[in-house]
């Protein structure tokens, strides 16, 4: 079990919080956890049972995957932080520390990529409406599975490079990857560019393009 005196790295990352600070953070984590689970459960229920979202099949399926990604992020990232704040230590052991950190990383990246894919899907639906009608649910499943597999590249790379570099950070009450291996000096920026910068740039560009298409169609923003 990881404790405050378990290693020198933990001591470097240790920053004791007052009870007031911990109670505030506990309340915040509870709020985030409840809103996340409730909001995304409503989205899944409205799309699966009631089919309340009227978009093309691929976009709806991507919305479902985004909701699932958010729920899993709450389970693997917010929930461990909440428990750690309550116990004032990491209670789950070393193996689960690396597992929660890896799965939280996967869910965060998948959420970014899924949002990016949904923006592109909406833009294509407006530009090529007849083609979007012909897109099947199978296409959406293929896109979603590809995104999940691509998202797994980052955490799997961390484990392969140095599986011993996961530690519990007492400043954030989260399990983290230290990225101390020499190869991470260039691998980390590459992963950030691929999984964060490019998707966000695509979201920005597609948003501008969507506004432009709507303006041309309606004569106003």
PDB file of N, CA and C in Angstrom, residues 84-170:
ATOM      1  N   UNK A  84      -9.379   8.944  -1.774  1.00  0.00           N
ATOM      2  CA  UNK A  84      -8.066   9.322  -1.228  1.00  0.00           C
ATOM      3  C   UNK A  84      -8.174  10.543  -0.317  1.00  0.00           C
ATOM      4  N   UNK A  85      -9.022  11.492  -0.688  1.00  0.00           N
ATOM      5  CA  UNK A  85      -9.223  12.672   0.156  1.00  0.00           C
ATOM      6  C   UNK A  85      -9.881  12.289   1.481  1.00  0.00           C
ATOM      7  N   UNK A  86     -10.823  11.362   1.431  1.00  0.00           N
ATOM      8  CA  UNK A  86     -11.506  10.932   2.647  1.00  0.00           C
ATOM      9  C   UNK A  86     -10.541  10.200   3.572  1.00  0.00           C
ATOM     10  N   UNK A  87      -9.707   9.314   3.003  1.00  0.00           N
ATOM     11  CA  UNK A  87      -8.758   8.537   3.794  1.00  0.00           C
ATOM     12  C   UNK A  87      -7.471   9.310   4.085  1.00  0.00           C
ATOM     13  N   UNK A  88      -7.228  10.376   3.340  1.00  0.00           N
ATOM     14  CA  UNK A  88      -5.988  11.154   3.417  1.00  0.00           C
ATOM     15  C   UNK A  88      -4.778  10.291   3.061  1.00  0.00           C
ATOM     16  N   UNK A  89      -4.961   9.349   2.155  1.00  0.00           N
ATOM     17  CA  UNK A  89      -3.879   8.509   1.643  1.00  0.00           C
ATOM     18  C   UNK A  89      -4.446   7.688   0.483  1.00  0.00           C
ATOM     19  N   UNK A  90      -3.569   6.974  -0.208  1.00  0.00           N
ATOM     20  CA  UNK A  90      -4.017   6.102  -1.294  1.00  0.00           C
ATOM     21  C   UNK A  90      -4.367   4.731  -0.709  1.00  0.00           C
ATOM     22  N   UNK A  91      -5.642   4.318  -0.773  1.00  0.00           N
ATOM     23  CA  UNK A  91      -6.049   3.099  -0.084  1.00  0.00           C
ATOM     24  C   UNK A  91      -6.065   1.834  -0.928  1.00  0.00           C
ATOM     25  N   UNK A  92      -5.814   1.944  -2.242  1.00  0.00           N
ATOM     26  CA  UNK A  92      -6.064   0.816  -3.129  1.00  0.00           C
ATOM     27  C   UNK A  92      -4.834  -0.022  -3.488  1.00  0.00           C
ATOM     28  N   UNK A  93      -3.643   0.394  -3.094  1.00  0.00           N
ATOM     29  CA  UNK A  93      -2.458  -0.383  -3.415  1.00  0.00           C
ATOM     30  C   UNK A  93      -1.773   0.060  -4.690  1.00  0.00           C
ATOM     31  N   UNK A  94      -0.574  -0.476  -4.908  1.00  0.00           N
ATOM     32  CA  UNK A  94       0.273  -0.038  -6.015  1.00  0.00           C
ATOM     33  C   UNK A  94      -0.297  -0.412  -7.379  1.00  0.00           C
ATOM     34  N   UNK A  95      -0.779  -1.647  -7.520  1.00  0.00           N
ATOM     35  CA  UNK A  95      -1.277  -2.103  -8.820  1.00  0.00           C
ATOM     36  C   UNK A  95      -2.455  -1.260  -9.293  1.00  0.00           C
ATOM     37  N   UNK A  96      -3.423  -1.022  -8.400  1.00  0.00           N
ATOM     38  CA  UNK A  96      -4.588  -0.226  -8.787  1.00  0.00           C
ATOM     39  C   UNK A  96      -4.229   1.229  -9.026  1.00  0.00           C
ATOM     40  N   UNK A  97      -3.138   1.681  -8.417  1.00  0.00           N
ATOM     41  CA  UNK A  97      -2.684   3.054  -8.687  1.00  0.00           C
ATOM     42  C   UNK A  97      -2.312   3.194 -10.158  1.00  0.00           C
ATOM     43  N   UNK A  98      -1.509   2.265 -10.663  1.00  0.00           N
ATOM     44  CA  UNK A  98      -1.113   2.309 -12.072  1.00  0.00           C
ATOM     45  C   UNK A  98      -2.303   2.058 -12.993  1.00  0.00           C
ATOM     46  N   UNK A  99      -3.238   1.186 -12.563  1.00  0.00           N
ATOM     47  CA  UNK A  99      -4.394   0.875 -13.392  1.00  0.00           C
ATOM     48  C   UNK A  99      -5.326   2.079 -13.510  1.00  0.00           C
ATOM     49  N   UNK A 100      -5.621   2.726 -12.374  1.00  0.00           N
ATOM     50  CA  UNK A 100      -6.508   3.888 -12.409  1.00  0.00           C
ATOM     51  C   UNK A 100      -5.887   5.024 -13.224  1.00  0.00           C
ATOM     52  N   UNK A 101      -4.571   5.238 -13.067  1.00  0.00           N
ATOM     53  CA  UNK A 101      -3.904   6.298 -13.821  1.00  0.00           C
ATOM     54  C   UNK A 101      -3.958   6.019 -15.319  1.00  0.00           C
ATOM     55  N   UNK A 102      -3.747   4.760 -15.697  1.00  0.00           N
ATOM     56  CA  UNK A 102      -3.750   4.386 -17.118  1.00  0.00           C
ATOM     57  C   UNK A 102      -5.141   4.485 -17.718  1.00  0.00           C
ATOM     58  N   UNK A 103      -6.141   3.966 -17.005  1.00  0.00           N
ATOM     59  CA  UNK A 103      -7.507   4.001 -17.522  1.00  0.00           C
ATOM     60  C   UNK A 103      -8.054   5.433 -17.546  1.00  0.00           C
ATOM     61  N   UNK A 104      -7.668   6.236 -16.558  1.00  0.00           N
ATOM     62  CA  UNK A 104      -8.082   7.642 -16.576  1.00  0.00           C
ATOM     63  C   UNK A 104      -7.492   8.374 -17.769  1.00  0.00           C
ATOM     64  N   UNK A 105      -6.236   8.070 -18.094  1.00  0.00           N
ATOM     65  CA  UNK A 105      -5.591   8.654 -19.262  1.00  0.00           C
ATOM     66  C   UNK A 105      -6.300   8.236 -20.539  1.00  0.00           C
ATOM     67  N   UNK A 106      -6.631   6.959 -20.634  1.00  0.00           N
ATOM     68  CA  UNK A 106      -7.348   6.448 -21.815  1.00  0.00           C
ATOM     69  C   UNK A 106      -8.688   7.160 -22.001  1.00  0.00           C
ATOM     70  N   UNK A 107      -9.449   7.297 -20.915  1.00  0.00           N
ATOM     71  CA  UNK A 107     -10.782   7.915 -21.008  1.00  0.00           C
ATOM     72  C   UNK A 107     -10.693   9.399 -21.353  1.00  0.00           C
ATOM     73  N   UNK A 108      -9.685  10.091 -20.813  1.00  0.00           N
ATOM     74  CA  UNK A 108      -9.521  11.517 -21.119  1.00  0.00           C
ATOM     75  C   UNK A 108      -9.207  11.722 -22.600  1.00  0.00           C
ATOM     76  N   UNK A 109      -8.299  10.896 -23.132  1.00  0.00           N
ATOM     77  CA  UNK A 109      -7.932  11.015 -24.542  1.00  0.00           C
ATOM     78  C   UNK A 109      -9.102  10.622 -25.439  1.00  0.00           C
ATOM     79  N   UNK A 110      -9.802   9.548 -25.088  1.00  0.00           N
ATOM     80  CA  UNK A 110     -10.944   9.115 -25.906  1.00  0.00           C
ATOM     81  C   UNK A 110     -12.022  10.190 -25.953  1.00  0.00           C
ATOM     82  N   UNK A 111     -12.235  10.890 -24.828  1.00  0.00           N
ATOM     83  CA  UNK A 111     -13.220  11.961 -24.818  1.00  0.00           C
ATOM     84  C   UNK A 111     -12.858  13.073 -25.793  1.00  0.00           C
ATOM     85  N   UNK A 112     -11.580  13.460 -25.810  1.00  0.00           N
ATOM     86  CA  UNK A 112     -11.126  14.500 -26.738  1.00  0.00           C
ATOM     87  C   UNK A 112     -11.315  14.064 -28.187  1.00  0.00           C
ATOM     88  N   UNK A 113     -10.886  12.835 -28.491  1.00  0.00           N
ATOM     89  CA  UNK A 113     -10.975  12.342 -29.871  1.00  0.00           C
ATOM     90  C   UNK A 113     -12.421  12.138 -30.312  1.00  0.00           C
ATOM     91  N   UNK A 114     -13.287  11.692 -29.401  1.00  0.00           N
ATOM     92  CA  UNK A 114     -14.695  11.487 -29.743  1.00  0.00           C
ATOM     93  C   UNK A 114     -15.396  12.818 -30.031  1.00  0.00           C
ATOM     94  N   UNK A 115     -15.087  13.838 -29.237  1.00  0.00           N
ATOM     95  CA  UNK A 115     -15.662  15.165 -29.485  1.00  0.00           C
ATOM     96  C   UNK A 115     -15.196  15.684 -30.841  1.00  0.00           C
ATOM     97  N   UNK A 116     -13.920  15.470 -31.137  1.00  0.00           N
ATOM     98  CA  UNK A 116     -13.377  15.887 -32.435  1.00  0.00           C
ATOM     99  C   UNK A 116     -14.091  15.163 -33.574  1.00  0.00           C
ATOM    100  N   UNK A 117     -14.274  13.857 -33.425  1.00  0.00           N
ATOM    101  CA  UNK A 117     -14.958  13.064 -34.455  1.00  0.00           C
ATOM    102  C   UNK A 117     -16.404  13.515 -34.629  1.00  0.00           C
ATOM    103  N   UNK A 118     -17.074  13.875 -33.537  1.00  0.00           N
ATOM    104  CA  UNK A 118     -18.462  14.318 -33.624  1.00  0.00           C
ATOM    105  C   UNK A 118     -18.566  15.650 -34.377  1.00  0.00           C
ATOM    106  N   UNK A 119     -17.616  16.563 -34.132  1.00  0.00           N
ATOM    107  CA  UNK A 119     -17.609  17.837 -34.857  1.00  0.00           C
ATOM    108  C   UNK A 119     -17.432  17.603 -36.356  1.00  0.00           C
ATOM    109  N   UNK A 120     -16.502  16.722 -36.701  1.00  0.00           N
ATOM    110  CA  UNK A 120     -16.272  16.421 -38.116  1.00  0.00           C
ATOM    111  C   UNK A 120     -17.509  15.770 -38.728  1.00  0.00           C
ATOM    112  N   UNK A 121     -18.149  14.879 -37.958  1.00  0.00           N
ATOM    113  CA  UNK A 121     -19.353  14.202 -38.445  1.00  0.00           C
ATOM    114  C   UNK A 121     -20.485  15.195 -38.710  1.00  0.00           C
ATOM    115  N   UNK A 122     -20.669  16.164 -37.813  1.00  0.00           N
ATOM    116  CA  UNK A 122     -21.723  17.168 -38.010  1.00  0.00           C
ATOM    117  C   UNK A 122     -21.449  18.037 -39.234  1.00  0.00           C
ATOM    118  N   UNK A 123     -20.180  18.392 -39.418  1.00  0.00           N
ATOM    119  CA  UNK A 123     -19.825  19.215 -40.575  1.00  0.00           C
ATOM    120  C   UNK A 123     -20.073  18.452 -41.876  1.00  0.00           C
ATOM    121  N   UNK A 124     -19.679  17.192 -41.918  1.00  0.00           N
ATOM    122  CA  UNK A 124     -19.905  16.380 -43.117  1.00  0.00           C
ATOM    123  C   UNK A 124     -21.392  16.182 -43.388  1.00  0.00           C
ATOM    124  N   UNK A 125     -22.186  16.090 -42.317  1.00  0.00           N
ATOM    125  CA  UNK A 125     -23.634  15.926 -42.487  1.00  0.00           C
ATOM    126  C   UNK A 125     -24.258  17.155 -43.140  1.00  0.00           C
ATOM    127  N   UNK A 126     -23.733  18.343 -42.812  1.00  0.00           N
ATOM    128  CA  UNK A 126     -24.252  19.571 -43.416  1.00  0.00           C
ATOM    129  C   UNK A 126     -23.759  19.744 -44.842  1.00  0.00           C
ATOM    130  N   UNK A 127     -22.496  19.382 -45.075  1.00  0.00           N
ATOM    131  CA  UNK A 127     -21.929  19.556 -46.415  1.00  0.00           C
ATOM    132  C   UNK A 127     -22.454  18.520 -47.394  1.00  0.00           C
ATOM    133  N   UNK A 128     -22.646  17.298 -46.905  1.00  0.00           N
ATOM    134  CA  UNK A 128     -23.088  16.196 -47.770  1.00  0.00           C
ATOM    135  C   UNK A 128     -24.291  15.487 -47.127  1.00  0.00           C
ATOM    136  N   UNK A 129     -25.451  16.139 -47.118  1.00  0.00           N
ATOM    137  CA  UNK A 129     -26.625  15.584 -46.426  1.00  0.00           C
ATOM    138  C   UNK A 129     -27.089  14.242 -46.994  1.00  0.00           C
ATOM    139  N   UNK A 130     -27.043  14.072 -48.297  1.00  0.00           N
ATOM    140  CA  UNK A 130     -27.486  12.810 -48.887  1.00  0.00           C
ATOM    141  C   UNK A 130     -26.558  11.665 -48.495  1.00  0.00           C
ATOM    142  N   UNK A 131     -25.273  11.960 -48.457  1.00  0.00           N
ATOM    143  CA  UNK A 131     -24.308  10.932 -48.067  1.00  0.00           C
ATOM    144  C   UNK A 131     -24.486  10.550 -46.599  1.00  0.00           C
ATOM    145  N   UNK A 132     -24.793  11.540 -45.747  1.00  0.00           N
ATOM    146  CA  UNK A 132     -24.946  11.270 -44.312  1.00  0.00           C
ATOM    147  C   UNK A 132     -26.143  10.379 -44.025  1.00  0.00           C
ATOM    148  N   UNK A 133     -27.174  10.486 -44.862  1.00  0.00           N
ATOM    149  CA  UNK A 133     -28.351   9.636 -44.678  1.00  0.00           C
ATOM    150  C   UNK A 133     -27.993   8.163 -44.856  1.00  0.00           C
ATOM    151  N   UNK A 134     -27.061   7.906 -45.762  1.00  0.00           N
ATOM    152  CA  UNK A 134     -26.675   6.530 -46.037  1.00  0.00           C
ATOM    153  C   UNK A 134     -25.696   5.939 -45.044  1.00  0.00           C
ATOM    154  N   UNK A 135     -25.167   6.762 -44.126  1.00  0.00           N
ATOM    155  CA  UNK A 135     -24.218   6.235 -43.144  1.00  0.00           C
ATOM    156  C   UNK A 135     -24.938   5.350 -42.141  1.00  0.00           C
ATOM    157  N   UNK A 136     -24.415   4.157 -41.920  1.00  0.00           N
ATOM    158  CA  UNK A 136     -25.077   3.182 -41.065  1.00  0.00           C
ATOM    159  C   UNK A 136     -24.494   3.196 -39.659  1.00  0.00           C
ATOM    160  N   UNK A 137     -25.183   2.501 -38.764  1.00  0.00           N
ATOM    161  CA  UNK A 137     -24.693   2.362 -37.395  1.00  0.00           C
ATOM    162  C   UNK A 137     -23.370   1.612 -37.364  1.00  0.00           C
ATOM    163  N   UNK A 138     -23.193   0.688 -38.316  1.00  0.00           N
ATOM    164  CA  UNK A 138     -21.937  -0.060 -38.373  1.00  0.00           C
ATOM    165  C   UNK A 138     -20.751   0.879 -38.589  1.00  0.00           C
ATOM    166  N   UNK A 139     -20.945   1.897 -39.419  1.00  0.00           N
ATOM    167  CA  UNK A 139     -19.874   2.875 -39.636  1.00  0.00           C
ATOM    168  C   UNK A 139     -19.529   3.604 -38.339  1.00  0.00           C
ATOM    169  N   UNK A 140     -20.562   3.945 -37.586  1.00  0.00           N
ATOM    170  CA  UNK A 140     -20.341   4.604 -36.305  1.00  0.00           C
ATOM    171  C   UNK A 140     -19.593   3.721 -35.328  1.00  0.00           C
ATOM    172  N   UNK A 141     -19.939   2.425 -35.324  1.00  0.00           N
ATOM    173  CA  UNK A 141     -19.232   1.495 -34.436  1.00  0.00           C
ATOM    174  C   UNK A 141     -17.763   1.378 -34.825  1.00  0.00           C
ATOM    175  N   UNK A 142     -17.492   1.343 -36.104  1.00  0.00           N
ATOM    176  CA  UNK A 142     -16.103   1.242 -36.569  1.00  0.00           C
ATOM    177  C   UNK A 142     -15.300   2.470 -36.159  1.00  0.00           C
ATOM    178  N   UNK A 143     -15.902   3.641 -36.327  1.00  0.00           N
ATOM    179  CA  UNK A 143     -15.215   4.874 -35.946  1.00  0.00           C
ATOM    180  C   UNK A 143     -14.957   4.894 -34.437  1.00  0.00           C
ATOM    181  N   UNK A 144     -15.965   4.517 -33.657  1.00  0.00           N
ATOM    182  CA  UNK A 144     -15.841   4.529 -32.187  1.00  0.00           C
ATOM    183  C   UNK A 144     -14.777   3.552 -31.714  1.00  0.00           C
ATOM    184  N   UNK A 145     -14.796   2.340 -32.259  1.00  0.00           N
ATOM    185  CA  UNK A 145     -13.806   1.328 -31.859  1.00  0.00           C
ATOM    186  C   UNK A 145     -12.400   1.790 -32.217  1.00  0.00           C
ATOM    187  N   UNK A 146     -12.252   2.389 -33.395  1.00  0.00           N
ATOM    188  CA  UNK A 146     -10.940   2.892 -33.820  1.00  0.00           C
ATOM    189  C   UNK A 146     -10.430   3.967 -32.857  1.00  0.00           C
ATOM    190  N   UNK A 147     -11.343   4.839 -32.413  1.00  0.00           N
ATOM    191  CA  UNK A 147     -10.945   5.905 -31.492  1.00  0.00           C
ATOM    192  C   UNK A 147     -10.523   5.335 -30.146  1.00  0.00           C
ATOM    193  N   UNK A 148     -11.261   4.357 -29.639  1.00  0.00           N
ATOM    194  CA  UNK A 148     -10.904   3.742 -28.358  1.00  0.00           C
ATOM    195  C   UNK A 148      -9.553   3.040 -28.442  1.00  0.00           C
ATOM    196  N   UNK A 149      -9.315   2.357 -29.543  1.00  0.00           N
ATOM    197  CA  UNK A 149      -8.028   1.669 -29.720  1.00  0.00           C
ATOM    198  C   UNK A 149      -6.880   2.674 -29.827  1.00  0.00           C
ATOM    199  N   UNK A 150      -7.116   3.765 -30.565  1.00  0.00           N
ATOM    200  CA  UNK A 150      -6.092   4.801 -30.686  1.00  0.00           C
ATOM    201  C   UNK A 150      -5.814   5.450 -29.330  1.00  0.00           C
ATOM    202  N   UNK A 151      -6.851   5.647 -28.535  1.00  0.00           N
ATOM    203  CA  UNK A 151      -6.693   6.261 -27.217  1.00  0.00           C
ATOM    204  C   UNK A 151      -5.874   5.386 -26.279  1.00  0.00           C
ATOM    205  N   UNK A 152      -5.934   4.075 -26.498  1.00  0.00           N
ATOM    206  CA  UNK A 152      -5.198   3.142 -25.639  1.00  0.00           C
ATOM    207  C   UNK A 152      -3.697   3.171 -25.888  1.00  0.00           C
ATOM    208  N   UNK A 153      -3.268   3.781 -27.002  1.00  0.00           N
ATOM    209  CA  UNK A 153      -1.840   3.813 -27.339  1.00  0.00           C
ATOM    210  C   UNK A 153      -1.038   4.541 -26.259  1.00  0.00           C
ATOM    211  N   UNK A 154      -1.555   5.673 -25.778  1.00  0.00           N
ATOM    212  CA  UNK A 154      -0.817   6.477 -24.803  1.00  0.00           C
ATOM    213  C   UNK A 154      -0.586   5.732 -23.489  1.00  0.00           C
ATOM    214  N   UNK A 155      -1.629   5.231 -22.800  1.00  0.00           N
ATOM    215  CA  UNK A 155      -1.370   4.517 -21.537  1.00  0.00           C
ATOM    216  C   UNK A 155      -0.561   3.236 -21.711  1.00  0.00           C
ATOM    217  N   UNK A 156      -0.782   2.526 -22.812  1.00  0.00           N
ATOM    218  CA  UNK A 156      -0.012   1.307 -23.048  1.00  0.00           C
ATOM    219  C   UNK A 156       1.465   1.647 -23.235  1.00  0.00           C
ATOM    220  N   UNK A 157       1.741   2.752 -23.935  1.00  0.00           N
ATOM    221  CA  UNK A 157       3.128   3.199 -24.112  1.00  0.00           C
ATOM    222  C   UNK A 157       3.776   3.519 -22.768  1.00  0.00           C
ATOM    223  N   UNK A 158       3.033   4.179 -21.883  1.00  0.00           N
ATOM    224  CA  UNK A 158       3.571   4.501 -20.556  1.00  0.00           C
ATOM    225  C   UNK A 158       3.941   3.235 -19.787  1.00  0.00           C
ATOM    226  N   UNK A 159       3.070   2.227 -19.867  1.00  0.00           N
ATOM    227  CA  UNK A 159       3.320   0.980 -19.145  1.00  0.00           C
ATOM    228  C   UNK A 159       4.535   0.254 -19.720  1.00  0.00           C
ATOM    229  N   UNK A 160       4.637   0.248 -21.045  1.00  0.00           N
ATOM    230  CA  UNK A 160       5.762  -0.436 -21.689  1.00  0.00           C
ATOM    231  C   UNK A 160       7.077   0.261 -21.377  1.00  0.00           C
ATOM    232  N   UNK A 161       7.070   1.590 -21.433  1.00  0.00           N
ATOM    233  CA  UNK A 161       8.302   2.362 -21.227  1.00  0.00           C
ATOM    234  C   UNK A 161       8.809   2.213 -19.799  1.00  0.00           C
ATOM    235  N   UNK A 162       7.931   2.389 -18.828  1.00  0.00           N
ATOM    236  CA  UNK A 162       8.355   2.307 -17.427  1.00  0.00           C
ATOM    237  C   UNK A 162       7.142   2.101 -16.526  1.00  0.00           C
ATOM    238  N   UNK A 163       6.799   0.850 -16.290  1.00  0.00           N
ATOM    239  CA  UNK A 163       5.617   0.553 -15.480  1.00  0.00           C
ATOM    240  C   UNK A 163       5.823   0.852 -13.997  1.00  0.00           C
ATOM    241  N   UNK A 164       7.077   1.113 -13.599  1.00  0.00           N
ATOM    242  CA  UNK A 164       7.361   1.416 -12.197  1.00  0.00           C
ATOM    243  C   UNK A 164       7.257   2.909 -11.881  1.00  0.00           C
ATOM    244  N   UNK A 165       6.943   3.725 -12.882  1.00  0.00           N
ATOM    245  CA  UNK A 165       6.948   5.181 -12.680  1.00  0.00           C
ATOM    246  C   UNK A 165       5.600   5.750 -12.263  1.00  0.00           C
ATOM    247  N   UNK A 166       4.651   4.913 -11.912  1.00  0.00           N
ATOM    248  CA  UNK A 166       3.368   5.404 -11.409  1.00  0.00           C
ATOM    249  C   UNK A 166       3.488   5.664  -9.907  1.00  0.00           C
ATOM    250  N   UNK A 167       2.948   6.777  -9.475  1.00  0.00           N
ATOM    251  CA  UNK A 167       3.041   7.136  -8.061  1.00  0.00           C
ATOM    252  C   UNK A 167       1.813   7.945  -7.658  1.00  0.00           C
ATOM    253  N   UNK A 168       1.601   8.043  -6.361  1.00  0.00           N
ATOM    254  CA  UNK A 168       0.476   8.819  -5.846  1.00  0.00           C
ATOM    255  C   UNK A 168       0.955  10.214  -5.485  1.00  0.00           C
ATOM    256  N   UNK A 169       0.314  11.217  -6.070  1.00  0.00           N
ATOM    257  CA  UNK A 169       0.686  12.608  -5.877  1.00  0.00           C
ATOM    258  C   UNK A 169      -0.194  13.220  -4.782  1.00  0.00           C
ATOM    259  N   UNK A 170       0.414  13.586  -3.671  1.00  0.00           N
ATOM    260  CA  UNK A 170      -0.348  14.129  -2.547  1.00  0.00           C
ATOM    261  C   UNK A 170      -0.770  15.579  -2.759  1.00  0.00           C
TER     262      UNK A 170
END
